[in-house]
Each structure stands twice: as C-alpha cells, then as structure tokens.
mmCIF file of C-alpha atoms and ligand atoms in Angstrom:
data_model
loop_
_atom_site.group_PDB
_atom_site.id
_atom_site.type_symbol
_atom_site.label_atom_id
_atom_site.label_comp_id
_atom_site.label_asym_id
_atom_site.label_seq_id
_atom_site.Cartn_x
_atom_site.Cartn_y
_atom_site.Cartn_z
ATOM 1 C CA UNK A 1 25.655 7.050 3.735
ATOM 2 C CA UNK A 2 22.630 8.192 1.226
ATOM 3 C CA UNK A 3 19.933 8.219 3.213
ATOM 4 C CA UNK A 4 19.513 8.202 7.161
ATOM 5 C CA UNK A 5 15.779 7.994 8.464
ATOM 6 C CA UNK A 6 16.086 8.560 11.970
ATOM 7 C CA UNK A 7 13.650 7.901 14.855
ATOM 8 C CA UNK A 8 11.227 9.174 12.303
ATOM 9 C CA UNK A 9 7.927 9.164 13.136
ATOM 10 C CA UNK A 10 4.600 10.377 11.095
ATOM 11 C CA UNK A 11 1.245 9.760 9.716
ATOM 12 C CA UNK A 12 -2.144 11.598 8.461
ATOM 13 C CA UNK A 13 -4.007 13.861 10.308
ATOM 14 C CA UNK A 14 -2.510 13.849 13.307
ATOM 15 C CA UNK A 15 -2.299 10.344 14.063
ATOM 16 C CA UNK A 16 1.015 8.285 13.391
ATOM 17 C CA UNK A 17 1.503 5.639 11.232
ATOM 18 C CA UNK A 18 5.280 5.067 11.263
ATOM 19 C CA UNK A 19 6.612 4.936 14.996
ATOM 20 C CA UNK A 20 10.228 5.624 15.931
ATOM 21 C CA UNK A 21 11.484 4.138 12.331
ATOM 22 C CA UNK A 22 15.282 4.069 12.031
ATOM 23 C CA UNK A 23 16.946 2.533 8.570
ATOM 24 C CA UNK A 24 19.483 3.984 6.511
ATOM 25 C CA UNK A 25 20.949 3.304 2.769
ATOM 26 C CA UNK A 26 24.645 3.189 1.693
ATOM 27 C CA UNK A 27 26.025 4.441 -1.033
ATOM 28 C CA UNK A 28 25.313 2.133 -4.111
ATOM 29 C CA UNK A 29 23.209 -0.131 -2.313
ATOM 30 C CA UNK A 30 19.986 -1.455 -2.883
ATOM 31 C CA UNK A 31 17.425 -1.662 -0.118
ATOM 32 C CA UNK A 32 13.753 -2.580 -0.013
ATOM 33 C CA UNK A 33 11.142 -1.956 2.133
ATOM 34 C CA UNK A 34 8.712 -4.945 2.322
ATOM 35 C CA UNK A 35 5.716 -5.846 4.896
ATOM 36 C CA UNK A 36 2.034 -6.372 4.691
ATOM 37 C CA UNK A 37 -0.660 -4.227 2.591
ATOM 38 C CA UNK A 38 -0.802 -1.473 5.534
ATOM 39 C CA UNK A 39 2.298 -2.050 7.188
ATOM 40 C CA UNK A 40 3.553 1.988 6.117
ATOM 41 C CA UNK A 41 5.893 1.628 3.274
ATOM 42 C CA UNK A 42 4.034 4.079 1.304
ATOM 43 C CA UNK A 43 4.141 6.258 4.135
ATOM 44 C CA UNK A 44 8.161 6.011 4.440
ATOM 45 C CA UNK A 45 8.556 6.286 1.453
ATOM 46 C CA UNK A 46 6.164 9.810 1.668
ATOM 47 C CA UNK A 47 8.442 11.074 3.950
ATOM 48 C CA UNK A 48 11.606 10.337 1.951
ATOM 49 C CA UNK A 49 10.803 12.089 -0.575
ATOM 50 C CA UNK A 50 8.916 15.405 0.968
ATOM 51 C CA UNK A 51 5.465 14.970 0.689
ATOM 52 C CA UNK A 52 4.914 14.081 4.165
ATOM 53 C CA UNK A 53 6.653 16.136 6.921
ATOM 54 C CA UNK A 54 7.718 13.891 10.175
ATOM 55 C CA UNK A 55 5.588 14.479 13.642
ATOM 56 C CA UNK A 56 9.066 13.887 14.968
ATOM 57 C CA UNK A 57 12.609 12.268 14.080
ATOM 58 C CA UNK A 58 14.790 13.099 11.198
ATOM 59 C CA UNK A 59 15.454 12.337 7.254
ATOM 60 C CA UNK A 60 18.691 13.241 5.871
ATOM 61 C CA UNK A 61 20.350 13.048 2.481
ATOM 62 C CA UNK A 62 24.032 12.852 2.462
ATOM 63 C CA UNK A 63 23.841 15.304 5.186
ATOM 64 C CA UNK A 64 20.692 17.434 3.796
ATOM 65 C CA UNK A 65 17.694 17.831 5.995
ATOM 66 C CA UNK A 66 14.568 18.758 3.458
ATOM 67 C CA UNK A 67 13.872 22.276 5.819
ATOM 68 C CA UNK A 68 18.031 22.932 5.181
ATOM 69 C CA UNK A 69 16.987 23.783 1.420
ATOM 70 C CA UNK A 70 14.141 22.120 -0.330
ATOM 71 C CA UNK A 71 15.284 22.299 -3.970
ATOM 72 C CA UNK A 72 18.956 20.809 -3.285
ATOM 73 C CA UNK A 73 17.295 18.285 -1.603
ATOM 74 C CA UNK A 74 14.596 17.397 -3.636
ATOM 75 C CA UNK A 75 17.119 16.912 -6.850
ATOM 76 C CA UNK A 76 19.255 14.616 -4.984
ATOM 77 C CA UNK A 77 15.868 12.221 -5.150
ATOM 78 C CA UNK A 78 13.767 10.689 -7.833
ATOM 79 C CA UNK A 79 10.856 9.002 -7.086
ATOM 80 C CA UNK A 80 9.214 6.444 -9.698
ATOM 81 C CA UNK A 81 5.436 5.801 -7.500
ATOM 82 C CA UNK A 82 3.541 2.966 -7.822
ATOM 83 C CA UNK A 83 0.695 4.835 -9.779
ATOM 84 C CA UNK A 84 2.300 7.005 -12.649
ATOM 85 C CA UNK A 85 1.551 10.131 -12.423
ATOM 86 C CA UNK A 86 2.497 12.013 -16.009
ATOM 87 C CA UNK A 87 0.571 15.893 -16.908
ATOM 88 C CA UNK A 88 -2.293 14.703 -19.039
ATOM 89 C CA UNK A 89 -1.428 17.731 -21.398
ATOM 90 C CA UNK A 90 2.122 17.193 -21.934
ATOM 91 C CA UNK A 91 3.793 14.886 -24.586
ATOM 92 C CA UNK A 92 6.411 12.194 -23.721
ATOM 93 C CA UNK A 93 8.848 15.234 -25.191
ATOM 94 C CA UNK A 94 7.954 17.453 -22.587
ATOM 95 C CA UNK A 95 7.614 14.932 -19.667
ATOM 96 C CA UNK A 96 11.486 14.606 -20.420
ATOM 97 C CA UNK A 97 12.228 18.538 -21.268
ATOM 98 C CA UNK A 98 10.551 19.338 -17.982
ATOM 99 C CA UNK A 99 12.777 16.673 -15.993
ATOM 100 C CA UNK A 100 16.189 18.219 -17.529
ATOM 101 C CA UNK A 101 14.244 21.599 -16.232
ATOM 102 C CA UNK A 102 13.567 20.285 -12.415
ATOM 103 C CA UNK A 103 16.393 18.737 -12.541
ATOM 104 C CA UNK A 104 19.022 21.622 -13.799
ATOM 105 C CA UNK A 105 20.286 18.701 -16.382
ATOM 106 C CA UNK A 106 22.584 19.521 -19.442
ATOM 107 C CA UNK A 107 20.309 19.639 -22.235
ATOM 108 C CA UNK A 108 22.668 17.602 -24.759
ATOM 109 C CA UNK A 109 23.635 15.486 -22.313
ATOM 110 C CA UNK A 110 20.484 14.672 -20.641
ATOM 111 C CA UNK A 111 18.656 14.360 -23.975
ATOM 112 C CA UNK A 112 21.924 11.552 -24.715
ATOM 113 C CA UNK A 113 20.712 9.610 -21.411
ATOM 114 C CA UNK A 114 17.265 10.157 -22.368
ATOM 115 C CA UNK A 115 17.522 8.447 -25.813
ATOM 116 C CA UNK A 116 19.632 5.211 -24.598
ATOM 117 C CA UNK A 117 16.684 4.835 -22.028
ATOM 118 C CA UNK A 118 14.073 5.389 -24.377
ATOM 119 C CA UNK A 119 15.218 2.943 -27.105
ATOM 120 C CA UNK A 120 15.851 0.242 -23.568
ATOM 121 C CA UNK A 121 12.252 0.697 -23.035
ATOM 122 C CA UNK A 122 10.768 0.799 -26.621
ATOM 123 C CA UNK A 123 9.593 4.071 -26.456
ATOM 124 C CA UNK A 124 11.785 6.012 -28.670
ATOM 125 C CA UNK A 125 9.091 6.252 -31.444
ATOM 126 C CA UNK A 126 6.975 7.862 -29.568
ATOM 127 C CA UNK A 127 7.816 11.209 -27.853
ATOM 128 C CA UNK A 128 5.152 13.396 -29.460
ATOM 129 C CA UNK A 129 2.320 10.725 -27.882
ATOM 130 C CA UNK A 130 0.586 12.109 -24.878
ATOM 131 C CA UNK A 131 0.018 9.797 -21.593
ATOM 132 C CA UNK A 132 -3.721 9.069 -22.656
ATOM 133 C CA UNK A 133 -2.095 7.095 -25.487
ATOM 134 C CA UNK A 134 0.220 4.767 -22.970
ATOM 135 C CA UNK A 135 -0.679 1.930 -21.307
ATOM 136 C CA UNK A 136 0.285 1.849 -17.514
ATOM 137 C CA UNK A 137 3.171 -0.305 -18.165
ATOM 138 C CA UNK A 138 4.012 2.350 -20.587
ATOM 139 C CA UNK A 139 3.255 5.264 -18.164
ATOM 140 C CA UNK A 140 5.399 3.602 -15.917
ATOM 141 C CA UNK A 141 8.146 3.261 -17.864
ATOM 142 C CA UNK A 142 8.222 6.768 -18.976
ATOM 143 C CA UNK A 143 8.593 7.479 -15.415
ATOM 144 C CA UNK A 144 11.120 5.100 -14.605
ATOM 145 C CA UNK A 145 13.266 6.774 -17.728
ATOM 146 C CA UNK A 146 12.216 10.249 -16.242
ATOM 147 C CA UNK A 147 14.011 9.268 -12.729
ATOM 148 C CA UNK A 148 17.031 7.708 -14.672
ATOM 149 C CA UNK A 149 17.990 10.006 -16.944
ATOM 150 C CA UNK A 150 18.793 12.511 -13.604
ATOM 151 C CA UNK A 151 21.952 13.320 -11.606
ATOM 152 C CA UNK A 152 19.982 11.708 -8.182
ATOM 153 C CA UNK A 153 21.547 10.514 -5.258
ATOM 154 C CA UNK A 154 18.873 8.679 -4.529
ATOM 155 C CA UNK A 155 16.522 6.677 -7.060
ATOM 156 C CA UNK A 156 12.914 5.561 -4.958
ATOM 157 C CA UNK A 157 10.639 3.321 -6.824
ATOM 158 C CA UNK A 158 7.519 1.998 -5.278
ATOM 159 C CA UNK A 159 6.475 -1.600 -6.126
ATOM 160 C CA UNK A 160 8.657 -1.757 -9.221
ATOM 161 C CA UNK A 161 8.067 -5.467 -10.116
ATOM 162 C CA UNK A 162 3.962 -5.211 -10.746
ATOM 163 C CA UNK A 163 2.871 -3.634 -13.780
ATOM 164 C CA UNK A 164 5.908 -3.833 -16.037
ATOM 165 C CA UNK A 165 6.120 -6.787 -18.410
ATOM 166 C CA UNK A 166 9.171 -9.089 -17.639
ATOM 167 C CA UNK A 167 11.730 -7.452 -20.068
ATOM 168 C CA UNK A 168 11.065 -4.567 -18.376
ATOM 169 C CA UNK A 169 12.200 -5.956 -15.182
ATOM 170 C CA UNK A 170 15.106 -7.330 -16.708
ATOM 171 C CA UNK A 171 15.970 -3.985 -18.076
ATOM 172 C CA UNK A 172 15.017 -2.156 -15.096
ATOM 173 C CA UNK A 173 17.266 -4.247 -13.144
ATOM 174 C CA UNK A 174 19.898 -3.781 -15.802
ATOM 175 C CA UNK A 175 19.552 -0.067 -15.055
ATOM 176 C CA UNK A 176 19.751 -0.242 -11.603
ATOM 177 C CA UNK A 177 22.427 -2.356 -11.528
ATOM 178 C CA UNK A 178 24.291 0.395 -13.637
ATOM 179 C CA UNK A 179 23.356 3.254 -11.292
ATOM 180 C CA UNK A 180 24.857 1.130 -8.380
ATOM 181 C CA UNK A 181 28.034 1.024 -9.443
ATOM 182 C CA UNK A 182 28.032 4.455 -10.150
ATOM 183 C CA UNK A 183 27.550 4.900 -6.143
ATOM 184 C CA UNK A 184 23.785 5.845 -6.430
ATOM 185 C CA UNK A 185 21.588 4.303 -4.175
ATOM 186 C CA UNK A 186 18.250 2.732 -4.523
ATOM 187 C CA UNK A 187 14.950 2.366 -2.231
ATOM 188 C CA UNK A 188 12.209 0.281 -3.079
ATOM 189 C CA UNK A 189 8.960 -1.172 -1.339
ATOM 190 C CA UNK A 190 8.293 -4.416 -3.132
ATOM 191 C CA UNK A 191 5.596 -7.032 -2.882
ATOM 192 C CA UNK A 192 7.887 -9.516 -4.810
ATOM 193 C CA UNK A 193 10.132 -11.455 -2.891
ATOM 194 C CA UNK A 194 11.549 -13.900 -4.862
ATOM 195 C CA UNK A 195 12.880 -11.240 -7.402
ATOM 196 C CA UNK A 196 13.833 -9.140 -4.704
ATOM 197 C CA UNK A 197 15.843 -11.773 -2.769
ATOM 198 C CA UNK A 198 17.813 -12.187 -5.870
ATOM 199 C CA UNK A 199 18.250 -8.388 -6.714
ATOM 200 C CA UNK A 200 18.504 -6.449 -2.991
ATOM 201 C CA UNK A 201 21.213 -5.844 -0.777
ATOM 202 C CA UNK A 202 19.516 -5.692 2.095
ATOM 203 C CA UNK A 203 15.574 -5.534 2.808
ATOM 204 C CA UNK A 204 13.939 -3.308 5.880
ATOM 205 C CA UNK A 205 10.858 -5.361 7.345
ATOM 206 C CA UNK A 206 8.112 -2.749 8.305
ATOM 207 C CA UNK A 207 5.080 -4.294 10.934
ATOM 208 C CA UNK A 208 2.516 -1.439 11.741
ATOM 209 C CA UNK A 209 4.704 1.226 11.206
ATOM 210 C CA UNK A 210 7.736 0.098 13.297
ATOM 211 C CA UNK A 211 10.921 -1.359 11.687
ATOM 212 C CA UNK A 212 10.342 -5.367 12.764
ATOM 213 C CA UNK A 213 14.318 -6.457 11.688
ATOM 214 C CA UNK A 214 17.154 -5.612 9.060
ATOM 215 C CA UNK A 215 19.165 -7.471 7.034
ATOM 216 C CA UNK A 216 19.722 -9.458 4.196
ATOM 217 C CA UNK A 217 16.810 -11.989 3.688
ATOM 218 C CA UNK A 218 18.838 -14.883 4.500
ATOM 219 C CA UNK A 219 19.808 -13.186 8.013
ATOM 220 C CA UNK A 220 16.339 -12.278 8.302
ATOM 221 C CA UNK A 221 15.294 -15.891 7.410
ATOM 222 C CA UNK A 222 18.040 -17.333 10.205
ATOM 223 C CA UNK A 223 16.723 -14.543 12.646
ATOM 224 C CA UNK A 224 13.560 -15.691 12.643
ATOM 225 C CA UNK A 225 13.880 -19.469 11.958
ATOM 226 C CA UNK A 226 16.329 -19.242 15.468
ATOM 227 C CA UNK A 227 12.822 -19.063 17.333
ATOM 228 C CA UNK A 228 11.395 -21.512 14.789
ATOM 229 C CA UNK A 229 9.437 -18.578 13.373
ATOM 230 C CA UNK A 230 8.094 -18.339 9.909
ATOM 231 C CA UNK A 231 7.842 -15.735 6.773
ATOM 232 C CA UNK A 232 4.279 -15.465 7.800
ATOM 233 C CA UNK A 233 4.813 -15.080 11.865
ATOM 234 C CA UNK A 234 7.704 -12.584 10.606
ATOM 235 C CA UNK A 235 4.797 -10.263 8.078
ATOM 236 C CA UNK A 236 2.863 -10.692 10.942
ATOM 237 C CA UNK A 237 4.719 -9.457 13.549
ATOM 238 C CA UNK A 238 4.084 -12.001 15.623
ATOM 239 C CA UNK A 239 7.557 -13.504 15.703
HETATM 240 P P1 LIG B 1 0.595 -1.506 0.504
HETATM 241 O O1 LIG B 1 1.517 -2.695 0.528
HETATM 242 O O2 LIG B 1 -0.836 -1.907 0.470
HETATM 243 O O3 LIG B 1 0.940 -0.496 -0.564
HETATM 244 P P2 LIG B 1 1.860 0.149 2.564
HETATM 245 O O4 LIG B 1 2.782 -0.675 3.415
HETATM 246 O O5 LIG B 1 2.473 0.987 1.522
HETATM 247 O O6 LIG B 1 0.725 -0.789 1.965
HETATM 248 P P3 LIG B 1 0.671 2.599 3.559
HETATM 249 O O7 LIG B 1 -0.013 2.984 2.292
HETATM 250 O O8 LIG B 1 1.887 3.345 3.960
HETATM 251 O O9 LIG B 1 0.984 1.048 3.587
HETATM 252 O O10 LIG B 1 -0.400 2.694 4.724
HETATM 253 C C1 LIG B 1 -0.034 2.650 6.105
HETATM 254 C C2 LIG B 1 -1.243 3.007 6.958
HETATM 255 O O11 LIG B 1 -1.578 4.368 6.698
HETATM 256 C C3 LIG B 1 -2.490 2.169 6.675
HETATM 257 O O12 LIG B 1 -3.103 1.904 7.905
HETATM 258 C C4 LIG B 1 -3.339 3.091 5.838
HETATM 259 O O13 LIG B 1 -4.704 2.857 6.094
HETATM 260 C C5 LIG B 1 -2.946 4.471 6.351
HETATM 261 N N1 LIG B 1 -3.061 5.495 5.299
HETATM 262 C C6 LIG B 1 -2.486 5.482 4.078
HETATM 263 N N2 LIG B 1 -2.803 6.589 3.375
HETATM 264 C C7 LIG B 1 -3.612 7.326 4.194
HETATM 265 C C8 LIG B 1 -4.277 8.589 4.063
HETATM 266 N N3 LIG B 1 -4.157 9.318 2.943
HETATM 267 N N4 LIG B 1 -5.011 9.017 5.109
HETATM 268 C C9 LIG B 1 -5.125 8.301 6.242
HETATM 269 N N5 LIG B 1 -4.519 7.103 6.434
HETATM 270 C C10 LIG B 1 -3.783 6.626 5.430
#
C-alpha cells in the first residue's frame, strides 16, 4: 500500500480538526477525498504531505514515517494545491529546473518528461514567461506538469476539476490514467462528483473531520440508500 493514514488526528492551534481518521491508498489507485466546504480535506491532505504534523496517529508512505527522514519522504509525494503557488521571480524554465533539483531527477530525462507535458498542456512556447504572465488555469497547469514530470509515489492534487478548462481535464485525466498503470497512486479532494464517479477508484467521505464511510460511490450510494438515506443526509452526516 502507498499511503496509510492511521488513527490520525490534527488541527490548528491546538484544537483538532480531523479526529481518529483512518484511510489508506493502494498502489495505482485513485482515491478522493470528498465532503462539505469544512469537512477537513484540506487539512488531510496538510498532513499528507508535511505541512501539518499529527496531535496523534500515524502517516506512512510505503513504510516511511515523515520524522524517519524528511527528504526521502517528501520526494515520494507531489502535491498540485488548489491555489498555485509558483516563485513570482522565477520563469516557467526554472519552476521546472528547480523540480528536477528537489526532486534529484535526471536532467535529460526529466527535461524529456517535461517537454511531452508541456506541449499536452500548451505551454511549450512559453518557458521564459514568468507566473505574473499566466492565468490561474495556466498557473495550475504548470504545477500539475511540475508534479508529473517526478519519480513520486504519490501524486496529491487538491480540487483538480475547478479552474482548468475541460481539455485540461481530459488531459489531466489522460495523465493520471498513465501514472496508474505505472503503479503510482493518486489522492484527490474533489468538489465534482459526477467526473469523479466516472474517474475514482474509490472515494473517502470526510464529515467534521471523521471518516463518515469508504468505498466506491455506488457502495456508498447502496450504504446509505439501505437506511433510505440520501447524498445530502450522507454530506451531512446525518445518515
Ligand atoms: P473546502 O471544501 O471548503 O476546501 P475542506 O474540507 O478542505 O473545505 P478544511 O480547509 O480542511 O476543509 O477545513 C477544516 C476545518 O479547519 C474548518 O472548520 C476550517 O475552518 C478549519 N481551518 C482551516 N484552515 C484553518 C486555519 N489555518 N486555522 C484554523 N482553522 C482552520
């Protein structure tokens, strides 16, 4: 298995917003986190990747607890958030020189990857543009070919599916399709069911913090429709 969240729980300051959350991800699967604005997803998510440390509980990584050795486990991820976040000073060049550099990548190699995802995403004309010149979509998607063009174990991309025009999505699912096969595994926090329903292997419900059910969303649908429960009761937690 990729990633194991165990009994993990955490928040800000002091006061927890994820309680006792247990969910894993096999290898080459796809899994999304959904639930209502507020339900934590960011907040797993924070955790995943090592911005947030756990009040208690653990996260591993094929094995790989962050405090076992923070740069091995940090490669093995990479994270495409919600809100790009590119160095205002740095070109599209360097955004992708200083992955290969994070990421200890093969420069010919990497810069191989890097050009396939460029040209996917209509970019490849413009490495020497800095991010004031993207759009958000565009910012987005020099993030997305950032995370792709890397060796990780584990790709996370919050709410992937807003934001990006619909060849993108196409594309994007294209891509992740691709890295699935090659056993990497993918965790996402999606607003977007429909899409998702089509795309996801399995989805992780999260109601105020807490992991409300797990499944696929047709065993989450029959879970719930059992006590004649519906979508809404189920975001709500009241089912
Ligand atoms: P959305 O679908 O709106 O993105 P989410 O499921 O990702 O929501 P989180 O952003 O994880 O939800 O928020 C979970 C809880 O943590 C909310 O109650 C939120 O108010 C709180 N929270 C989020 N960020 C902070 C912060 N920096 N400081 C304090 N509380 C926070």
């Amino acid at each position: 298995m990729t990633l194991a969240v165990n009994h993990l729980t955490g928040g800000y300051s002091g006061i927890p917003v994820l309680k006792d959350e247990t969910f894993d991800v096999q290898d080459g699967e796809l899994v999304s986190l959904i639930g209502l604005n507020g339900a934590g997803k960011s907040t797993t998510i924070n955790h995943i990747i090592g911005l947030m440390t756990p009040f208690s509980g653990t996260i591993q990584l094929n094995g790989l607890q962050i405090q076992d050795n923070v740069e091995q486990y940090k490669q093995q991820i990479a994270y495409v958030p919600e809100m790009p976040v590119l160095y205002p000073e740095l070109t599209l060049r360097d955004h992708i020189e200083a992955t290969m550099m994070a990421y200890n990548l093969d420069r010919t190699e990497a810069w191989h990857r890097a050009e396939q995802l460029l040209q996917t995403f209509r970019l490849a004309n413009k490495l020497d543009w800095f991010p004031a010149n993207f759009s958000k979509g565009m910012r987005q998607k020099v993030m997305i070919v950032c995370a792709f063009m890397t060796d990780a174990k584990l790709l996370v991309i919050d709410e992937p599916f807003l934001g990006l025009d619909p060849l993108a999505v196409d594309d994007l699912l294209t891509l992740i399709d691709a890295k699935k096969a090659a056993g990497v595994s993918v965790l996402m926090s999606t607003h977007v069911l429909d899409t998702a329903e089509k795309h996801c292997d399995r989805f992780v419900l999260i109601n105020d913090g807490r992991v409300n059910y797990e499944g696929t969303m047709a065993e989450i649908k029959d879970h719930y429709q059992t006590f004649g429960d519906t979508l809404t009761d189920i975001y709500l937690g009241l089912a």
